[in-house]
Amino acid sequence: MQVQISGQQLAVTEALRAHVLGKIDRLNRTYKKTTNLAVVLSVSKREQRADATLAVAGTTLRAEAVESNLYGSIDRLFDRLVGQLRKYHGKVYDKHAMEVRKERVSS
């Protein structure tokens, strides 16, 4: 999977990069067919924001999280992405199972 980490009004440190890369394993365990991840970290006066766009075979998922701590927003961001991946994974495999059942019934 290709990973792009960038910052708006913020220099992305090695610690932030390592924290994001450490969370990617959760995405790969949930669904194997992820192709591209773009994470944008930004800081404004009182909020720390993390946005992500995840390209999956067949669709694109987008999530954002705002916290007072940047590490907390990264954690919440990946929680949301994992939830979206689980939902997408369930839809894909339910659709496949229905197609298989239809073929078995018709033959």
C-alpha positions as a printed NumPy array, in Angstrom:
array([[  0.   ,   0.   ,   0.   ],
       [  1.24 ,   3.473,  -0.855],
       [  1.183,   5.916,   2.063],
       [  1.423,   9.693,   1.824],
       [  1.615,  11.735,   5.043],
       [  1.576,  15.526,   4.817],
       [  0.981,  18.467,   7.096],
       [ -0.816,  21.781,   6.765],
       [  0.667,  24.512,   8.932],
       [  2.688,  21.714,  10.524],
       [  5.982,  19.922,   9.996],
       [  5.437,  16.178,  10.127],
       [  7.975,  14.817,  12.618],
       [  9.349,  11.29 ,  12.677],
       [  7.298,  10.557,  15.803],
       [  4.052,  11.54 ,  14.038],
       [  5.051,   9.564,  10.949],
       [  5.846,   6.499,  13.091],
       [  2.515,   6.815,  14.909],
       [  0.583,   6.878,  11.614],
       [  2.607,   4.006,  10.137],
       [  2.014,   1.966,  13.289],
       [ -1.748,   2.291,  12.822],
       [ -1.698,   1.106,   9.209],
       [ -1.393,  -2.509,  10.324],
       [ -4.962,  -2.331,  11.664],
       [ -6.221,  -1.385,   8.199],
       [ -4.35 ,  -4.237,   6.537],
       [ -5.675,  -6.76 ,   9.05 ],
       [ -9.239,  -5.603,   8.432],
       [ -9.174,  -5.637,   4.638],
       [ -6.288,  -6.73 ,   2.42 ],
       [ -7.197,  -4.887,  -0.802],
       [ -6.252,  -1.362,   0.246],
       [ -4.157,   0.423,  -2.371],
       [ -3.462,   4.015,  -1.324],
       [ -3.676,   6.083,   1.871],
       [ -3.271,   9.862,   2.07 ],
       [ -3.171,  11.408,   5.556],
       [ -3.211,  15.174,   6.111],
       [ -2.413,  16.51 ,   9.578],
       [ -3.259,  20.115,  10.395],
       [ -3.225,  22.438,  13.377],
       [ -5.338,  25.494,  14.081],
       [ -5.705,  27.507,  17.273],
       [ -7.42 ,  24.985,  19.517],
       [ -7.946,  21.944,  17.364],
       [ -5.689,  19.298,  15.933],
       [ -7.162,  17.716,  12.811],
       [ -6.356,  14.515,  10.951],
       [ -7.944,  13.771,   7.553],
       [ -7.475,  10.619,   5.515],
       [ -8.489,   9.288,   2.131],
       [ -8.205,   5.53 ,   1.662],
       [ -8.443,   3.966,  -1.786],
       [ -9.817,   0.438,  -1.676],
       [-10.49 ,  -1.887,  -4.6  ],
       [-13.873,  -0.629,  -5.756],
       [-14.342,   2.529,  -3.667],
       [-12.717,   5.413,  -1.794],
       [-13.221,   5.96 ,   1.937],
       [-12.738,   9.292,   3.674],
       [-12.583,  10.12 ,   7.369],
       [-11.615,  13.023,   9.585],
       [-11.081,  13.514,  13.299],
       [-10.631,  16.618,  15.442],
       [ -9.19 ,  16.485,  18.953],
       [ -7.197,  18.687,  21.275],
       [ -4.228,  16.322,  20.876],
       [ -2.817,  15.335,  17.477],
       [ -2.059,  11.765,  18.556],
       [ -5.634,  11.401,  19.792],
       [ -7.003,  12.654,  16.492],
       [ -4.832,  10.139,  14.615],
       [ -6.142,   7.334,  16.848],
       [ -9.769,   8.386,  16.329],
       [ -9.17 ,   8.75 ,  12.586],
       [ -7.96 ,   5.176,  12.267],
       [-10.838,   3.927,  14.451],
       [-13.255,   5.523,  11.982],
       [-11.414,   4.131,   8.951],
       [-11.417,   0.619,  10.42 ],
       [-15.159,   0.907,  11.062],
       [-15.777,   2.012,   7.48 ],
       [-13.592,  -0.825,   6.164],
       [-15.499,  -3.405,   8.212],
       [-18.794,  -2.075,   6.866],
       [-17.498,  -2.113,   3.28 ],
       [-16.015,  -5.59 ,   3.723],
       [-19.364,  -6.879,   4.973],
       [-21.214,  -5.395,   2.01 ],
       [-18.782,  -6.845,  -0.525],
       [-18.889, -10.355,   0.906],
       [-22.656, -10.327,   1.464],
       [-23.135,  -9.358,  -2.181],
       [-20.804, -12.146,  -3.288],
       [-22.601, -14.696,  -1.101],
       [-25.983, -13.664,  -2.556],
       [-24.673, -14.088,  -6.104],
       [-23.384, -17.573,  -5.277],
       [-26.743, -18.547,  -3.729],
       [-28.606, -17.321,  -6.824],
       [-26.349, -19.37 ,  -9.089],
       [-26.856, -22.494,  -6.97 ],
       [-30.633, -22.091,  -6.981],
       [-30.834, -21.447, -10.738],
       [-28.649, -24.453, -11.659]])
